[in-house]
Amino acid sequence: MKELVFHRLLMPAIEQHADTVGFVDGDVRATYSEHGDRVFRLCAALEGLGVESGDRFAVMATNSRQFLELYHAAFLGAGVINPLNLRLAGAELDYIVRDSGAEVVFVDLMFAQHFANAMASSDEPNPVRHVVLIGEGDVPHDLAYEELLASAEPVVPDEPEEDEAAILMYTGGTTGQPKGVLLTHRAEMLNLYHIGMVIPFDPESVYLHQTPMFHAASMGGIMGTPSSGGTSVFMPIFDPGAAMGLIETHGVTQTMMVPTMIAMMLGHPDFEPERLASLQMLTYGASPMPSGLLDRLLSLYPDLKITQGYGMTESSSLLTWLDADAHRVGGPRLRSAGRAVAGVSLSIQDETGNVLAQGETGEVCAKGGNFMTEYWQKPDATAEVFEGGWYHTGDAGYLDAGGYLFLVDRVKDMIVTGGENVYSAEVESAISQHDAVEQVAVIGIPHETWGEQVHAVVVLADDASVTEDDLQDFAKERIAGYKVPKSIEFRTEPLPLSGAMKVLKRELRAPYWDGQDRAVN
């Protein structure tokens, strides 16, 4: 008998909290009954657009209650949601939509034109049959979200099977192409239960959605708060001043933030500690946490439960957790990523798959029911990442005697800047296409606000000439803006190579990180 489907949580919440206002989006306040009615209408509307349970539909929009409704429709089995990163360049966006097979796309006013431009830039026929606009505006679309809901009757879909797909979420690729991570209802529900064992979701909780809802780090709020009868408050795009205002106005008790967001809030000219007084739990992750920032946060809020999560898109999000008590005790474990959550097993393995002893550094590998089924239509990449029955994270680290995970490097040279993952190979691929470039290596260097910034080391071809601005503009045409190097260093000598003819990036990074902790949390 199946249990790991969202019906088992959302339906009782709608019934038990029918008249409770649980969704606050700007001036709109909706009850659980109203939310249920809209989600059920959306399920019927998707079917009317030809979207069946296994079909993908894409969403490119800022945080909103409509985005939450689209997630909930997918979790009820009305289709497979493909949330699109808002920073995607046109070519990346076009590739993902075609690769996913999504024929229905939901956009909002802010991104409708960008989406239309991206799809029009290709010589291939546009595969999208319907573009649905969330909100109002004079932008390309053929259907309006509210009209679509109004024209449909509320219908509760049959429960999906646990092993059916729920989400297709794309993540950056080391080969230069994004990979689609296919996640089932079972994986997402197990991830929610893992989160629920470390985060108290209850009817009194008020959760602020300020991390992007296209990101896996938002799953706890997307699924957990509505399942418990709590209140969801939406911020379209993060702004530190507006975030403080929402926390004050609505008495927000819980939220998730990338360290960069915390730094921006504490550094805002209107920041006052009492403005965040209602917060009971603050979770951070997805990016390195500077020691000084964490120390200040702990000092400012001695009663706040500060927690950290580590995970990835491929695991529906969560693998390890550093709880509030560990943060207050301090010591060396404060620089760890915590311990594996219930249901997840960790091991540290060498290059040949041998499990290493405590304290030895190797690749972090994990097992759990919350992992993806596959990289969409990439069987070789899927087999490689699950070699030996373990998911290979691409992160290097070690476990101490208490099972705490310490991350010491990114095996695949991934750069984490402001909570966004940037694969160096993807950036190198873009820059290397310039005729003036002979060699390029991309590394992460320290940045006070963003944790790391993307930095390129370039060797030009003989007699070639190009400026930093030229290369940055060239890259912007091929990759998302946040992936474009913020700084470029030109060298006349060749890049240092290993015996295997690989660029020694540790030598390139060393001058920038000398005396600094590059541990990734």
Short mmCIF file of C-alpha atoms in Angstrom, two decimals:
data_model
loop_
_atom_site.label_atom_id
_atom_site.label_comp_id
_atom_site.label_asym_id
_atom_site.label_seq_id
_atom_site.Cartn_x
_atom_site.Cartn_y
_atom_site.Cartn_z
CA MET A 1 0.00 0.00 0.00
CA LYS A 2 1.53 3.30 -1.07
CA GLU A 3 1.99 6.27 1.25
CA LEU A 4 4.71 8.46 -0.28
CA VAL A 5 2.45 10.72 -2.32
CA PHE A 6 1.56 14.35 -1.57
CA HIS A 7 -2.19 13.63 -1.44
CA ARG A 8 -1.65 12.11 2.02
CA LEU A 9 -0.40 15.43 3.40
CA LEU A 10 -2.00 18.22 1.39
CA MET A 11 -5.57 16.90 1.38
CA PRO A 12 -5.85 16.60 5.20
CA ALA A 13 -4.25 20.06 5.58
CA ILE A 14 -6.85 21.60 3.25
CA GLU A 15 -9.67 19.90 5.15
CA GLN A 16 -8.41 20.62 8.67
CA HIS A 17 -7.37 24.24 8.01
CA ALA A 18 -10.00 25.15 5.42
CA ASP A 19 -10.77 28.62 6.79
CA THR A 20 -7.21 29.45 7.88
CA VAL A 21 -5.33 32.08 5.88
CA GLY A 22 -2.24 30.15 4.85
CA PHE A 23 -0.93 32.01 1.78
CA VAL A 24 0.13 35.66 1.72
CA ASP A 25 1.36 37.13 -1.56
CA GLY A 26 1.44 40.92 -1.62
CA ASP A 27 -2.11 42.12 -1.01
CA VAL A 28 -3.57 38.66 -1.63
CA ARG A 29 -4.46 36.49 1.37
CA ALA A 30 -5.83 33.02 0.60
CA THR A 31 -7.25 30.34 2.86
CA TYR A 32 -6.41 26.66 2.60
CA SER A 33 -9.82 26.02 1.07
CA GLU A 34 -9.17 28.65 -1.59
CA HIS A 35 -5.71 27.25 -2.24
CA GLY A 36 -7.13 23.77 -2.70
CA ASP A 37 -9.82 25.02 -5.09
CA ARG A 38 -7.20 26.79 -7.24
CA VAL A 39 -4.83 23.83 -7.30
CA PHE A 40 -7.62 21.44 -8.26
CA ARG A 41 -8.74 23.80 -11.05
CA LEU A 42 -5.14 23.98 -12.22
CA CYS A 43 -4.93 20.20 -12.36
CA ALA A 44 -8.01 20.13 -14.62
CA ALA A 45 -6.68 23.02 -16.71
CA LEU A 46 -3.38 21.22 -17.32
CA GLU A 47 -5.27 18.19 -18.52
CA GLY A 48 -7.28 20.46 -20.83
CA LEU A 49 -3.99 21.75 -22.28
CA GLY A 50 -2.97 18.18 -23.08
CA VAL A 51 -0.59 17.72 -20.14
CA GLU A 52 -0.82 14.19 -18.77
CA SER A 53 0.76 12.77 -15.61
CA GLY A 54 4.15 12.03 -17.16
CA ASP A 55 4.34 15.14 -19.36
CA ARG A 56 6.63 18.01 -18.48
CA PHE A 57 5.49 21.62 -18.11
CA ALA A 58 7.96 24.43 -17.46
CA VAL A 59 7.79 27.45 -15.15
CA MET A 60 9.89 30.59 -15.46
CA ALA A 61 8.68 33.00 -12.82
CA THR A 62 9.55 34.75 -9.59
CA ASN A 63 8.30 33.46 -6.24
CA SER A 64 4.51 33.58 -5.91
CA ARG A 65 1.50 31.66 -4.72
CA GLN A 66 0.90 30.70 -8.38
CA PHE A 67 4.34 29.08 -8.49
CA LEU A 68 3.39 27.13 -5.35
CA GLU A 69 0.11 26.09 -6.98
CA LEU A 70 2.01 24.77 -9.98
CA TYR A 71 4.29 22.74 -7.72
CA HIS A 72 1.32 21.33 -5.81
CA ALA A 73 -0.47 20.38 -9.03
CA ALA A 74 2.64 18.44 -10.07
CA PHE A 75 2.90 16.79 -6.64
CA LEU A 76 -0.72 15.68 -7.01
CA GLY A 77 0.23 13.98 -10.28
CA ALA A 78 -1.10 16.46 -12.86
CA GLY A 79 2.25 16.64 -14.66
CA VAL A 80 6.00 16.88 -14.15
CA ILE A 81 7.11 20.38 -13.23
CA ASN A 82 10.29 21.77 -14.81
CA PRO A 83 11.23 24.91 -12.82
CA LEU A 84 13.60 27.10 -14.86
CA ASN A 85 16.53 28.99 -13.39
CA LEU A 86 15.78 32.69 -13.79
CA ARG A 87 19.40 33.44 -14.69
CA LEU A 88 19.56 31.21 -17.73
CA ALA A 89 20.94 32.77 -20.89
CA GLY A 90 18.84 32.43 -24.03
CA ALA A 91 20.78 29.50 -25.50
CA GLU A 92 20.65 27.59 -22.20
CA LEU A 93 16.93 28.22 -21.86
CA ASP A 94 16.23 27.08 -25.41
CA TYR A 95 18.28 23.91 -24.85
CA ILE A 96 16.51 22.98 -21.60
CA VAL A 97 12.98 23.51 -22.96
CA ARG A 98 13.73 21.37 -26.01
CA ASP A 99 15.57 18.71 -24.00
CA SER A 100 12.77 18.41 -21.44
CA GLY A 101 10.04 18.12 -24.06
CA ALA A 102 7.91 20.72 -22.27
CA GLU A 103 5.15 21.97 -24.56
CA VAL A 104 3.35 24.16 -22.01
CA VAL A 105 5.27 26.93 -20.25
CA PHE A 106 4.17 29.28 -17.47
CA VAL A 107 5.88 32.69 -17.33
CA ASP A 108 5.34 35.91 -15.43
CA LEU A 109 5.62 39.52 -16.52
CA MET A 110 9.29 39.78 -15.60
CA PHE A 111 10.46 36.83 -17.73
CA ALA A 112 7.89 36.45 -20.52
CA GLN A 113 9.83 38.52 -23.03
CA HIS A 114 13.14 36.85 -22.20
CA PHE A 115 11.55 33.45 -22.71
CA ALA A 116 10.00 34.51 -26.02
CA ASN A 117 13.33 35.90 -27.25
CA ALA A 118 15.15 32.72 -26.28
CA MET A 119 12.77 30.47 -28.18
CA ALA A 120 12.71 32.79 -31.22
CA SER A 121 16.50 32.84 -31.49
CA SER A 122 16.71 29.22 -32.62
CA ASP A 123 16.46 28.08 -36.21
CA GLU A 124 14.53 25.02 -35.03
CA PRO A 125 10.70 25.09 -34.85
CA ASN A 126 9.35 26.25 -31.50
CA PRO A 127 8.14 23.13 -29.61
CA VAL A 128 6.03 25.13 -27.12
CA ARG A 129 2.28 24.92 -27.80
CA HIS A 130 1.08 27.24 -25.02
CA VAL A 131 2.67 30.08 -23.06
CA VAL A 132 0.59 30.92 -19.97
CA LEU A 133 1.10 34.32 -18.34
CA ILE A 134 0.99 34.58 -14.57
CA GLY A 135 -0.41 38.04 -13.81
CA GLU A 136 -1.09 40.71 -16.40
CA GLY A 137 1.00 42.62 -18.92
CA ASP A 138 1.67 43.37 -22.56
CA VAL A 139 4.15 40.55 -23.12
CA PRO A 140 4.16 37.49 -25.40
CA HIS A 141 1.67 34.81 -24.28
CA ASP A 142 -1.45 33.10 -25.56
CA LEU A 143 -3.24 32.20 -22.32
CA ALA A 144 -3.77 33.99 -18.99
CA TYR A 145 -3.29 32.00 -15.78
CA GLU A 146 -6.33 33.39 -13.95
CA GLU A 147 -8.60 32.91 -16.95
CA LEU A 148 -7.33 29.36 -17.30
CA LEU A 149 -8.25 28.59 -13.70
CA ALA A 150 -11.62 30.33 -13.95
CA SER A 151 -12.59 28.24 -16.99
CA ALA A 152 -11.84 24.90 -15.29
CA GLU A 153 -13.78 22.89 -12.73
CA PRO A 154 -11.90 21.77 -9.61
CA VAL A 155 -10.85 18.14 -10.00
CA VAL A 156 -8.66 16.17 -7.60
CA PRO A 157 -6.40 13.89 -9.67
CA ASP A 158 -6.02 10.24 -8.81
CA GLU A 159 -3.03 9.49 -6.63
CA PRO A 160 0.10 8.95 -8.70
CA GLU A 161 2.32 5.96 -8.14
CA GLU A 162 5.28 6.55 -5.86
CA ASP A 163 7.79 5.81 -8.60
CA GLU A 164 6.24 8.20 -11.14
CA ALA A 165 8.13 11.40 -11.94
CA ALA A 166 7.19 14.63 -10.15
CA ILE A 167 10.02 17.08 -10.97
CA LEU A 168 12.54 17.53 -13.76
CA MET A 169 15.01 20.09 -12.40
CA TYR A 170 18.06 21.07 -14.41
CA THR A 171 21.47 21.56 -12.89
CA GLY A 172 24.74 22.81 -14.36
CA GLY A 173 26.88 20.31 -16.23
CA THR A 174 30.63 19.76 -16.28
CA THR A 175 30.40 19.03 -20.00
CA GLY A 176 28.93 22.43 -20.76
CA GLN A 177 25.30 21.30 -21.05
CA PRO A 178 22.78 21.35 -18.18
CA LYS A 179 21.53 17.96 -17.01
CA GLY A 180 17.93 17.24 -16.11
CA VAL A 181 17.50 15.64 -12.69
CA LEU A 182 14.41 13.43 -12.68
CA LEU A 183 12.85 13.07 -9.22
CA THR A 184 9.93 10.85 -8.28
CA HIS A 185 7.10 11.39 -5.82
CA ARG A 186 8.77 8.89 -3.51
CA ALA A 187 12.06 10.79 -3.57
CA GLU A 188 10.43 14.15 -2.87
CA MET A 189 8.26 12.77 -0.09
CA LEU A 190 11.18 11.03 1.59
CA ASN A 191 13.15 14.25 1.36
CA LEU A 192 10.26 16.08 3.02
CA TYR A 193 10.17 13.52 5.84
CA HIS A 194 13.94 13.89 6.28
CA ILE A 195 13.47 17.66 6.54
CA GLY A 196 10.51 17.22 8.89
CA MET A 197 12.71 15.28 11.32
CA VAL A 198 15.01 18.28 11.77
CA ILE A 199 12.70 21.26 11.15
CA PRO A 200 9.49 21.72 13.18
CA PHE A 201 6.66 22.40 10.73
CA ASP A 202 3.44 23.17 12.60
CA PRO A 203 0.28 25.30 12.17
CA GLU A 204 1.93 28.19 14.02
CA SER A 205 4.89 28.43 11.67
CA VAL A 206 5.12 31.36 9.26
CA TYR A 207 7.58 30.65 6.45
CA LEU A 208 9.07 33.31 4.17
CA HIS A 209 9.85 32.13 0.63
CA GLN A 210 12.88 34.24 -0.29
CA THR A 211 15.24 31.71 -1.84
CA PRO A 212 14.24 31.19 -5.49
CA MET A 213 11.46 28.65 -5.84
CA PHE A 214 13.17 27.11 -8.88
CA HIS A 215 15.93 25.93 -6.51
CA ALA A 216 15.95 22.60 -4.66
CA ALA A 217 16.81 24.44 -1.42
CA SER A 218 13.22 25.75 -1.39
CA MET A 219 11.57 22.32 -1.19
CA GLY A 220 11.08 22.36 2.58
CA GLY A 221 8.96 25.48 2.41
CA ILE A 222 7.16 24.44 -0.76
CA MET A 223 6.01 21.12 0.68
CA GLY A 224 6.44 21.26 4.45
CA THR A 225 4.69 24.47 5.50
CA PRO A 226 1.47 23.85 3.50
CA SER A 227 1.36 20.25 4.75
CA SER A 228 1.26 21.39 8.37
CA GLY A 229 -1.28 24.19 8.19
CA GLY A 230 1.36 26.91 8.49
CA THR A 231 1.47 30.21 6.66
CA SER A 232 3.47 30.77 3.46
CA VAL A 233 4.61 34.34 2.74
CA PHE A 234 6.08 35.11 -0.69
CA MET A 235 8.79 37.52 -1.76
CA PRO A 236 9.10 37.63 -5.58
CA ILE A 237 12.85 38.31 -5.66
CA PHE A 238 15.09 38.75 -2.65
CA ASP A 239 15.62 42.28 -1.44
CA PRO A 240 17.13 42.70 2.05
CA GLY A 241 15.05 45.74 2.99
CA ALA A 242 11.80 44.22 1.77
CA ALA A 243 12.64 40.92 3.48
CA MET A 244 13.00 42.66 6.84
CA GLY A 245 9.67 44.39 6.23
CA LEU A 246 7.89 41.10 5.51
CA ILE A 247 9.43 39.43 8.56
CA GLU A 248 8.20 42.28 10.76
CA THR A 249 4.76 42.62 9.19
CA HIS A 250 3.83 38.94 9.15
CA GLY A 251 5.75 37.68 12.18
CA VAL A 252 7.81 35.25 10.11
CA THR A 253 9.13 32.41 12.27
CA GLN A 254 11.12 30.37 9.75
CA THR A 255 13.07 30.97 6.57
CA MET A 256 15.92 29.68 4.44
CA MET A 257 18.75 31.95 3.30
CA VAL A 258 22.00 31.67 1.40
CA PRO A 259 24.87 33.25 3.42
CA THR A 260 25.11 36.03 0.83
CA MET A 261 21.52 36.98 1.59
CA ILE A 262 22.28 37.05 5.33
CA ALA A 263 25.28 39.31 4.72
CA MET A 264 23.19 41.68 2.61
CA MET A 265 20.48 41.86 5.27
CA LEU A 266 22.83 42.48 8.19
CA GLY A 267 24.70 45.06 6.11
CA HIS A 268 21.57 46.94 5.00
CA PRO A 269 21.39 50.57 6.19
CA ASP A 270 17.93 49.96 7.69
CA PHE A 271 18.97 46.84 9.59
CA GLU A 272 18.10 46.73 13.26
CA PRO A 273 18.38 43.45 15.21
CA GLU A 274 14.85 43.75 16.58
CA ARG A 275 13.40 43.74 13.06
CA LEU A 276 14.09 40.00 12.90
CA ALA A 277 12.83 39.33 16.43
CA SER A 278 9.99 37.02 15.32
CA LEU A 279 12.40 34.53 13.72
CA GLN A 280 12.64 31.26 15.62
CA MET A 281 14.68 29.25 13.12
CA LEU A 282 17.02 30.36 10.34
CA THR A 283 18.50 27.77 8.00
CA TYR A 284 21.42 28.53 5.73
CA GLY A 285 23.18 26.53 3.05
CA ALA A 286 24.05 26.25 -0.66
CA SER A 287 27.17 28.41 -0.25
CA PRO A 288 30.22 28.87 1.98
CA MET A 289 29.40 30.60 5.27
CA PRO A 290 32.14 33.12 6.24
CA SER A 291 33.23 32.58 9.84
CA GLY A 292 32.91 36.26 10.72
CA LEU A 293 29.34 36.42 9.43
CA LEU A 294 28.31 33.32 11.36
CA ASP A 295 29.92 34.66 14.55
CA ARG A 296 28.02 37.92 14.19
CA LEU A 297 24.73 36.11 13.60
CA LEU A 298 25.22 33.91 16.67
CA SER A 299 26.07 36.96 18.77
CA LEU A 300 23.14 39.08 17.58
CA TYR A 301 20.54 36.37 18.14
CA PRO A 302 21.42 34.16 21.13
CA ASP A 303 17.95 32.58 21.18
CA LEU A 304 17.61 31.99 17.43
CA LYS A 305 17.89 28.39 16.24
CA ILE A 306 20.52 28.65 13.52
CA THR A 307 20.85 25.53 11.39
CA GLN A 308 22.62 24.45 8.24
CA GLY A 309 21.70 22.02 5.47
CA TYR A 310 23.92 20.43 2.83
CA GLY A 311 22.62 18.65 -0.21
CA MET A 312 22.06 18.92 -3.93
CA THR A 313 19.42 18.81 -6.63
CA GLU A 314 20.10 15.11 -7.24
CA SER A 315 19.07 14.25 -3.66
CA SER A 316 15.84 16.30 -3.79
CA SER A 317 17.93 18.63 -1.61
CA LEU A 318 18.93 17.38 1.83
CA LEU A 319 21.77 15.03 2.85
CA THR A 320 23.23 16.39 6.09
CA TRP A 321 22.18 18.73 8.88
CA LEU A 322 24.07 20.81 11.43
CA ASP A 323 21.57 21.53 14.18
CA ALA A 324 21.13 24.56 16.43
CA ASP A 325 22.81 22.93 19.42
CA ALA A 326 25.99 22.29 17.44
CA HIS A 327 26.03 25.94 16.42
CA ARG A 328 25.86 27.08 20.05
CA VAL A 329 28.48 24.61 21.28
CA GLY A 330 30.85 25.86 18.61
CA GLY A 331 34.30 24.36 18.23
CA PRO A 332 35.66 22.59 15.14
CA ARG A 333 32.33 21.01 14.24
CA LEU A 334 30.90 24.44 13.55
CA ARG A 335 32.88 24.29 10.29
CA SER A 336 31.31 20.96 9.35
CA ALA A 337 28.25 20.33 7.20
CA GLY A 338 26.66 18.33 10.03
CA ARG A 339 25.64 14.69 10.11
CA ALA A 340 23.59 12.62 7.69
CA VAL A 341 19.85 13.00 8.17
CA ALA A 342 17.82 9.91 9.03
CA GLY A 343 17.51 7.63 6.02
CA VAL A 344 20.75 8.80 4.36
CA SER A 345 24.07 6.94 4.55
CA LEU A 346 27.43 8.58 3.84
CA SER A 347 30.80 7.16 2.92
CA ILE A 348 34.12 8.63 1.86
CA GLN A 349 35.66 6.80 -1.08
CA ASP A 350 38.91 6.91 -3.00
CA GLU A 351 39.20 7.02 -6.79
CA THR A 352 38.70 3.25 -7.08
CA GLY A 353 35.62 3.09 -4.85
CA ASN A 354 37.29 1.89 -1.64
CA VAL A 355 35.71 3.24 1.54
CA LEU A 356 38.20 5.33 3.52
CA ALA A 357 38.65 5.45 7.26
CA GLN A 358 37.50 8.27 9.53
CA GLY A 359 39.52 11.40 9.01
CA GLU A 360 40.75 10.44 5.54
CA THR A 361 39.80 12.74 2.68
CA GLY A 362 38.13 11.40 -0.43
CA GLU A 363 34.95 11.81 -2.45
CA VAL A 364 31.72 12.18 -0.49
CA CYS A 365 29.28 9.44 -1.51
CA ALA A 366 25.72 8.92 -0.33
CA LYS A 367 22.75 6.56 -0.39
CA GLY A 368 19.10 7.31 0.27
CA GLY A 369 15.59 6.98 -1.08
CA ASN A 370 15.52 10.70 -1.86
CA PHE A 371 17.87 10.45 -4.86
CA MET A 372 16.99 11.04 -8.49
CA THR A 373 15.98 8.27 -10.85
CA GLU A 374 18.27 9.48 -13.61
CA TYR A 375 19.83 12.34 -15.46
CA TRP A 376 17.18 12.90 -18.09
CA GLN A 377 18.03 10.94 -21.24
CA LYS A 378 21.68 10.59 -20.18
CA PRO A 379 22.15 6.92 -19.21
CA ASP A 380 25.96 7.07 -19.29
CA ALA A 381 26.11 10.08 -16.96
CA THR A 382 23.57 8.39 -14.66
CA ALA A 383 25.56 5.15 -14.50
CA GLU A 384 28.76 7.06 -13.81
CA VAL A 385 27.38 9.08 -10.91
CA PHE A 386 25.81 5.98 -9.28
CA GLU A 387 28.84 3.74 -9.78
CA GLY A 388 29.09 1.06 -7.12
CA GLY A 389 25.56 1.72 -5.85
CA TRP A 390 26.49 5.07 -4.26
CA TYR A 391 25.77 8.56 -5.50
CA HIS A 392 29.10 10.30 -6.08
CA THR A 393 28.65 13.93 -5.08
CA GLY A 394 31.78 15.33 -6.70
CA ASP A 395 32.70 16.92 -3.35
CA ALA A 396 35.81 16.03 -1.38
CA GLY A 397 35.60 15.67 2.38
CA TYR A 398 36.03 13.49 5.43
CA LEU A 399 34.00 12.18 8.36
CA ASP A 400 35.05 12.56 11.97
CA ALA A 401 34.43 10.04 14.76
CA GLY A 402 30.98 11.49 15.43
CA GLY A 403 29.86 11.20 11.82
CA TYR A 404 30.18 14.92 11.09
CA LEU A 405 30.98 15.68 7.47
CA PHE A 406 33.72 18.18 6.67
CA LEU A 407 33.89 19.39 3.06
CA VAL A 408 37.35 20.45 1.97
CA ASP A 409 37.11 21.01 -1.78
CA ARG A 410 35.02 20.58 -4.89
CA VAL A 411 36.26 17.54 -6.75
CA LYS A 412 34.84 18.82 -10.01
CA ASP A 413 36.02 22.39 -9.44
CA MET A 414 32.53 23.72 -8.91
CA ILE A 415 32.35 27.32 -7.76
CA VAL A 416 29.59 28.39 -5.37
CA THR A 417 28.87 32.09 -5.75
CA GLY A 418 25.95 33.64 -3.90
CA GLY A 419 24.31 30.23 -3.52
CA GLU A 420 24.47 29.41 -7.23
CA ASN A 421 26.59 26.56 -8.53
CA VAL A 422 28.96 27.39 -11.37
CA TYR A 423 30.84 24.60 -13.11
CA SER A 424 34.24 25.82 -14.22
CA ALA A 425 34.26 23.60 -17.32
CA GLU A 426 31.07 25.25 -18.56
CA VAL A 427 32.59 28.72 -18.25
CA GLU A 428 35.87 27.57 -19.78
CA SER A 429 33.97 26.13 -22.72
CA ALA A 430 32.32 29.48 -23.40
CA ILE A 431 35.49 31.58 -23.14
CA SER A 432 37.60 29.14 -25.13
CA GLN A 433 35.41 29.77 -28.16
CA HIS A 434 36.97 33.22 -28.56
CA ASP A 435 39.59 33.21 -31.31
CA ALA A 436 42.09 35.13 -29.18
CA VAL A 437 42.11 32.57 -26.34
CA GLU A 438 44.81 29.91 -26.29
CA GLN A 439 44.21 28.53 -22.76
CA VAL A 440 41.70 29.27 -20.05
CA ALA A 441 41.16 27.99 -16.52
CA VAL A 442 38.30 29.12 -14.30
CA ILE A 443 38.54 29.06 -10.51
CA GLY A 444 36.72 30.47 -7.52
CA ILE A 445 38.44 33.19 -5.52
CA PRO A 446 37.31 34.74 -2.21
CA HIS A 447 34.60 37.38 -2.16
CA GLU A 448 33.28 38.98 1.03
CA THR A 449 29.66 39.10 -0.11
CA TRP A 450 29.29 36.21 -2.54
CA GLY A 451 31.56 33.69 -0.78
CA GLU A 452 33.37 32.99 -4.04
CA GLN A 453 33.53 34.86 -7.31
CA VAL A 454 34.21 33.42 -10.74
CA HIS A 455 37.76 34.22 -11.88
CA ALA A 456 39.33 33.28 -15.20
CA VAL A 457 43.03 32.83 -15.94
CA VAL A 458 43.64 33.33 -19.67
CA VAL A 459 46.61 32.79 -21.97
CA LEU A 460 46.16 34.50 -25.32
CA ALA A 461 47.20 33.13 -28.70
CA ASP A 462 50.32 34.56 -30.28
CA ASP A 463 49.84 38.13 -31.53
CA ALA A 464 46.24 38.13 -30.27
CA SER A 465 44.75 41.03 -28.35
CA VAL A 466 41.55 41.18 -26.33
CA THR A 467 40.39 43.06 -23.22
CA GLU A 468 38.70 41.84 -20.06
CA ASP A 469 35.48 43.59 -21.09
CA ASP A 470 35.62 41.94 -24.52
CA LEU A 471 35.82 38.43 -23.02
CA GLN A 472 33.11 39.15 -20.47
CA ASP A 473 30.76 40.42 -23.19
CA PHE A 474 31.63 37.38 -25.32
CA ALA A 475 30.80 35.03 -22.43
CA LYS A 476 27.51 36.79 -21.65
CA GLU A 477 26.24 35.80 -25.08
CA ARG A 478 26.75 32.14 -24.24
CA ILE A 479 26.16 31.61 -20.53
CA ALA A 480 24.09 33.11 -17.71
CA GLY A 481 25.34 36.36 -16.25
CA TYR A 482 26.18 34.91 -12.83
CA LYS A 483 28.53 32.42 -14.51
CA VAL A 484 30.51 35.09 -16.36
CA PRO A 485 33.92 35.74 -14.73
CA LYS A 486 33.87 38.86 -12.57
CA SER A 487 37.63 39.14 -13.03
CA ILE A 488 40.07 37.94 -15.67
CA GLU A 489 43.81 37.53 -15.28
CA PHE A 490 45.97 37.48 -18.41
CA ARG A 491 49.17 35.42 -18.37
CA THR A 492 51.95 35.15 -20.92
CA GLU A 493 53.31 31.81 -19.67
CA PRO A 494 51.39 28.53 -20.18
CA LEU A 495 49.10 27.31 -17.42
CA PRO A 496 50.68 24.81 -14.99
CA LEU A 497 49.93 21.21 -15.94
CA SER A 498 50.08 17.90 -14.10
CA GLY A 499 51.73 14.78 -15.42
CA ALA A 500 48.37 13.81 -16.87
CA MET A 501 48.31 17.13 -18.73
CA LYS A 502 45.55 18.56 -16.56
CA VAL A 503 45.64 22.17 -15.41
CA LEU A 504 46.77 22.38 -11.77
CA LYS A 505 43.99 24.58 -10.50
CA ARG A 506 45.15 24.23 -6.92
CA GLU A 507 48.26 26.17 -7.91
CA LEU A 508 46.15 28.86 -9.54
CA ARG A 509 43.91 29.12 -6.47
CA ALA A 510 46.70 29.06 -3.88
CA PRO A 511 47.70 32.78 -3.96
CA TYR A 512 44.09 33.86 -3.49
CA TRP A 513 43.21 31.45 -0.68
CA ASP A 514 46.48 31.60 1.26
CA GLY A 515 45.56 31.79 4.93
CA GLN A 516 41.82 31.58 4.26
CA ASP A 517 39.37 28.75 4.92
CA ARG A 518 37.83 27.48 1.69
CA ALA A 519 35.75 24.78 3.42
CA VAL A 520 32.34 24.61 1.75
CA ASN A 521 29.28 24.17 3.93
#
